Amino acid sequence: MPGWLKDFFQIGSLFNLGQQIWNFFMGITSSLMGADALETISPDAWNFVSETVYPWMLSAATVFLNLFFMIGFIRQSTNLRENLTIENWIELIIKVIISNSLMIQGISLMQSFFTVASDMKAVFFPGGTSINIQPMDVDVTYVLYELAAGLIYLLLCIISGIIIMVEVFGRFLNLYLLICVAPIALSTMAGGRGLENTAISWFKSFLTNVFQIVIIALILRIGGLMIANWGFSNQTGTPLDWFDGYQSVLTSMAQITLITSAVKGSDAFMRRAFDLR
């Protein structure tokens, strides 16, 4: 197809607009994924969490720590099937010490986990590379199919881009919330068996959200490589090349849908693969 005709149909087309919207959302996603520390995501939110909410929760958790320890001691001493032995005392005291240490050093420990996940992400997702869906084969059937399915493609790009951006943004929001409630959750370790399940559940949720960024980076990176390897056109050097451009539209739609579904399911994948349910 002549170059001037290709440019004419690309300018202002719904298909081209959809690509720009998709790339815009991928750019925001890349920026969010480029954060190497929790405070760089949103300094104001981090200051509120670390300087206002966490200290208040820590003071409340100190009271709960003593309360849960007493509950654990009473439960153990009133257990008629098992006598209260020195081993039980040592176990409870060790859990109190561990819980207290985790509560005091919680901020720095959680930042360390985030740094490890960020370093792993940087290996798979260097430079915050985004995925650009750009068909290369523009011909007669491409134009006709774009006119017929352009609105569908535009909506697909908008919805898929928002889903991916919200998934990544929601992960950081969950991290902030998990930091806020960390002292209360960790204090339950002092209660012994049963009550400590709350702390275990918090650990699983925290690890899932921290390392989910690594899985998302792998999905976007592998998905990008698959897109680059698939290609959009089959050049045969014959007039038939004028009538195979519709494959570009179908391939783009399939790729966007698959990548979005994979990113949306990254949380469930983490929980199944590492038994973090």
XYZ file of C-alpha atoms in Angstrom:
277
model
C 0.000 0.000 0.000
C 1.328 3.495 -0.802
C 2.872 5.315 2.141
C 0.605 8.350 1.875
C -2.492 6.130 2.026
C -1.174 4.285 5.062
C -0.547 7.585 6.884
C -3.990 8.836 5.934
C -5.761 5.923 7.579
C -3.502 5.865 10.640
C -4.043 9.501 11.627
C -6.920 9.772 14.073
C -8.061 6.160 13.566
C -9.672 4.313 16.456
C -7.102 1.566 16.155
C -4.210 3.996 16.407
C -5.943 5.794 19.278
C -6.357 2.484 21.090
C -2.638 1.770 20.718
C -1.745 5.165 22.145
C -4.070 4.659 25.131
C -2.633 1.186 25.766
C 0.934 2.512 25.603
C -0.049 5.383 27.927
C -1.297 2.986 30.591
C 1.763 0.787 30.129
C 3.966 3.844 30.673
C 2.237 4.566 33.999
C 2.564 0.920 34.964
C 6.272 0.971 34.147
C 6.734 4.078 36.290
C 5.002 2.423 39.242
C 7.064 -0.726 38.818
C 10.256 1.332 38.675
C 9.994 2.276 42.368
C 12.922 0.821 44.325
C 11.678 1.816 47.797
C 8.297 2.231 49.438
C 8.900 5.916 50.152
C 9.550 6.693 46.468
C 6.056 5.607 45.424
C 4.347 8.407 47.346
C 6.403 10.338 49.914
C 3.289 11.843 51.511
C 1.554 8.483 51.881
C 4.741 6.899 53.222
C 5.235 9.660 55.825
C 1.639 9.252 56.973
C 2.014 5.465 57.270
C 5.480 5.385 58.880
C 5.260 8.438 61.134
C 1.588 8.557 62.114
C -0.232 5.255 61.661
C 2.551 2.748 62.426
C 3.641 4.362 65.748
C 0.015 4.474 66.904
C -0.512 0.841 65.929
C 2.743 -0.064 67.664
C 1.621 1.481 70.925
C -1.687 -0.381 70.715
C 0.106 -3.617 69.815
C 2.229 -3.348 72.970
C -0.929 -3.693 75.039
C -2.180 -6.541 72.861
C 1.181 -8.296 73.164
C 0.775 -8.601 76.935
C -2.877 -9.534 76.566
C -2.176 -12.299 74.038
C 0.673 -13.628 76.178
C -1.646 -13.918 79.169
C -4.278 -15.600 77.018
C -1.704 -18.069 75.729
C -0.445 -18.801 79.254
C -3.958 -19.311 80.640
C -4.966 -21.551 77.748
C -1.872 -23.658 78.200
C -2.101 -23.917 81.996
C -5.787 -24.892 81.902
C -5.243 -27.574 79.275
C -6.013 -30.776 81.177
C -4.532 -32.980 78.458
C -1.117 -31.313 78.548
C 0.663 -30.183 81.669
C 2.384 -26.806 81.794
C 6.075 -27.653 81.415
C 9.259 -25.641 81.120
C 9.187 -26.272 77.374
C 5.804 -24.538 77.116
C 7.115 -21.562 79.062
C 10.203 -21.293 76.864
C 8.086 -21.548 73.716
C 5.778 -18.731 74.826
C 8.660 -16.511 75.929
C 10.521 -17.062 72.658
C 7.403 -16.095 70.705
C 7.003 -12.954 72.816
C 10.620 -11.967 72.110
C 10.267 -12.648 68.392
C 6.969 -10.775 68.195
C 8.397 -7.786 70.080
C 11.493 -7.671 67.847
C 9.437 -7.862 64.668
C 7.155 -5.076 65.854
C 10.046 -2.753 66.711
C 12.092 -3.497 63.581
C 9.033 -3.922 61.351
C 9.549 -0.898 59.110
C 13.173 -1.674 58.265
C 12.499 -5.391 57.770
C 9.581 -4.735 55.422
C 11.659 -2.251 53.445
C 14.362 -4.917 53.102
C 11.876 -7.363 51.613
C 10.659 -4.688 49.207
C 14.245 -3.926 48.139
C 14.888 -7.614 47.414
C 11.727 -7.821 45.300
C 12.648 -4.585 43.499
C 16.121 -5.933 42.673
C 14.628 -9.153 41.328
C 12.137 -7.159 39.265
C 14.930 -5.020 37.800
C 16.635 -8.146 36.461
C 13.534 -9.229 34.529
C 12.158 -5.777 33.710
C 15.211 -3.564 33.007
C 14.656 0.133 32.601
C 10.917 -0.131 33.148
C 10.381 -1.394 29.608
C 6.757 -1.137 28.538
C 4.829 -3.282 26.070
C 3.945 -1.518 22.850
C 1.371 -3.134 20.593
C 2.010 -1.734 17.139
C 0.869 -3.564 13.979
C 3.223 -3.360 11.031
C 1.024 -4.665 8.250
C -1.435 -1.972 7.129
C -3.384 -2.806 3.979
C -6.905 -2.979 2.575
C -8.310 -5.587 4.969
C -6.589 -3.883 7.908
C -8.431 -0.652 7.135
C -11.772 -2.392 6.620
C -11.430 -4.427 9.795
C -10.334 -1.356 11.722
C -13.456 0.470 10.599
C -15.602 -2.516 11.621
C -13.907 -3.368 14.960
C -12.114 -0.122 15.811
C -14.480 0.792 18.646
C -14.200 -2.700 20.149
C -10.419 -2.493 19.991
C -10.439 0.974 21.567
C -12.600 -0.221 24.469
C -10.404 -3.301 24.875
C -7.274 -1.150 25.153
C -8.906 1.185 27.683
C -10.319 -1.590 29.874
C -7.189 -3.765 29.715
C -4.876 -0.837 30.405
C -6.933 0.211 33.420
C -7.025 -3.362 34.761
C -3.233 -3.713 34.603
C -2.614 -0.261 36.082
C -5.104 -0.865 38.911
C -3.574 -4.281 39.630
C -0.105 -2.766 40.018
C -1.387 0.276 41.948
C -3.520 -1.926 44.196
C -0.477 -3.981 45.077
C 1.313 -0.911 46.471
C -1.827 0.215 48.292
C -2.094 -3.217 49.911
C 1.530 -2.957 51.038
C 0.847 0.343 52.765
C -2.213 -1.136 54.480
C -0.288 -4.234 55.539
C 2.395 -2.034 57.088
C -0.289 -0.132 59.005
C -1.756 -3.269 60.603
C 1.570 -5.131 60.987
C 2.076 -4.447 64.738
C -1.393 -5.715 65.670
C -1.034 -8.834 63.517
C 2.484 -9.621 64.746
C 1.506 -9.239 68.399
C -0.743 -12.302 68.096
C 2.371 -14.499 67.970
C 2.616 -14.136 71.741
C -0.708 -15.953 72.115
C 0.711 -19.268 71.025
C -1.006 -21.844 68.861
C -4.307 -20.731 67.448
C -3.926 -16.991 67.934
C -0.637 -16.947 66.031
C -2.512 -17.936 62.864
C -3.310 -14.238 62.454
C 0.414 -13.414 62.258
C 0.985 -16.275 59.812
C -1.849 -14.999 57.639
C -0.303 -11.510 57.668
C 3.085 -12.917 56.665
C 1.520 -14.750 53.726
C -0.355 -11.660 52.573
C 2.757 -9.510 52.889
C 4.970 -11.921 50.949
C 2.305 -12.291 48.252
C 2.042 -8.539 47.702
C 5.797 -7.918 47.918
C 6.849 -10.546 45.406
C 3.800 -10.197 43.160
C 5.717 -7.402 41.406
C 8.306 -9.976 40.337
C 5.612 -12.174 38.772
C 4.057 -9.160 37.013
C 7.488 -8.173 35.681
C 7.973 -11.698 34.347
C 4.543 -11.649 32.714
C 5.159 -8.303 31.006
C 8.686 -9.262 29.988
C 7.819 -12.696 28.618
C 4.662 -11.289 27.057
C 6.713 -8.575 25.373
C 9.143 -11.152 23.988
C 6.265 -13.247 22.691
C 4.796 -10.191 20.977
C 8.133 -9.341 19.375
C 8.599 -12.904 18.171
C 5.113 -13.364 16.810
C 5.296 -10.432 14.402
C 2.339 -8.907 12.609
C 2.841 -9.488 8.928
C 3.690 -12.258 6.528
C 5.423 -10.717 3.552
C 5.166 -12.890 0.453
C 6.014 -10.274 -2.150
C 2.723 -10.800 -3.977
C -0.485 -8.743 -4.355
C -2.020 -11.029 -1.715
C -0.122 -8.970 0.886
C -2.796 -6.301 0.372
C -5.400 -8.564 2.008
C -3.795 -10.047 5.149
C -3.679 -6.959 7.372
C -6.712 -8.029 9.404
C -4.383 -10.463 11.155
C -2.694 -7.468 12.790
C -5.923 -6.427 14.475
C -6.822 -9.915 15.654
C -3.297 -10.604 16.900
C -3.156 -7.324 18.818
C -6.491 -7.997 20.479
C -5.450 -11.518 21.451
C -2.110 -10.378 22.861
C -3.603 -7.571 24.945
C -6.284 -9.884 26.319
C -3.831 -12.649 27.237
C -1.363 -10.309 28.934
C -4.121 -8.586 30.900
C -5.554 -11.911 32.053
C -2.112 -13.098 33.157
C -1.406 -9.909 35.140
C -4.849 -10.047 36.746
C -4.190 -13.636 37.810
C -0.680 -12.978 39.170
C -1.972 -12.780 42.741
C -3.751 -16.131 42.459
C -0.672 -17.644 40.786
C 1.519 -16.574 43.718
C -0.865 -18.042 46.250
C -1.174 -21.375 44.423
C 2.497 -21.767 43.499
C 3.843 -21.014 46.986
C 0.832 -22.127 49.064
C 0.239 -18.619 50.415
C -3.502 -19.106 50.756
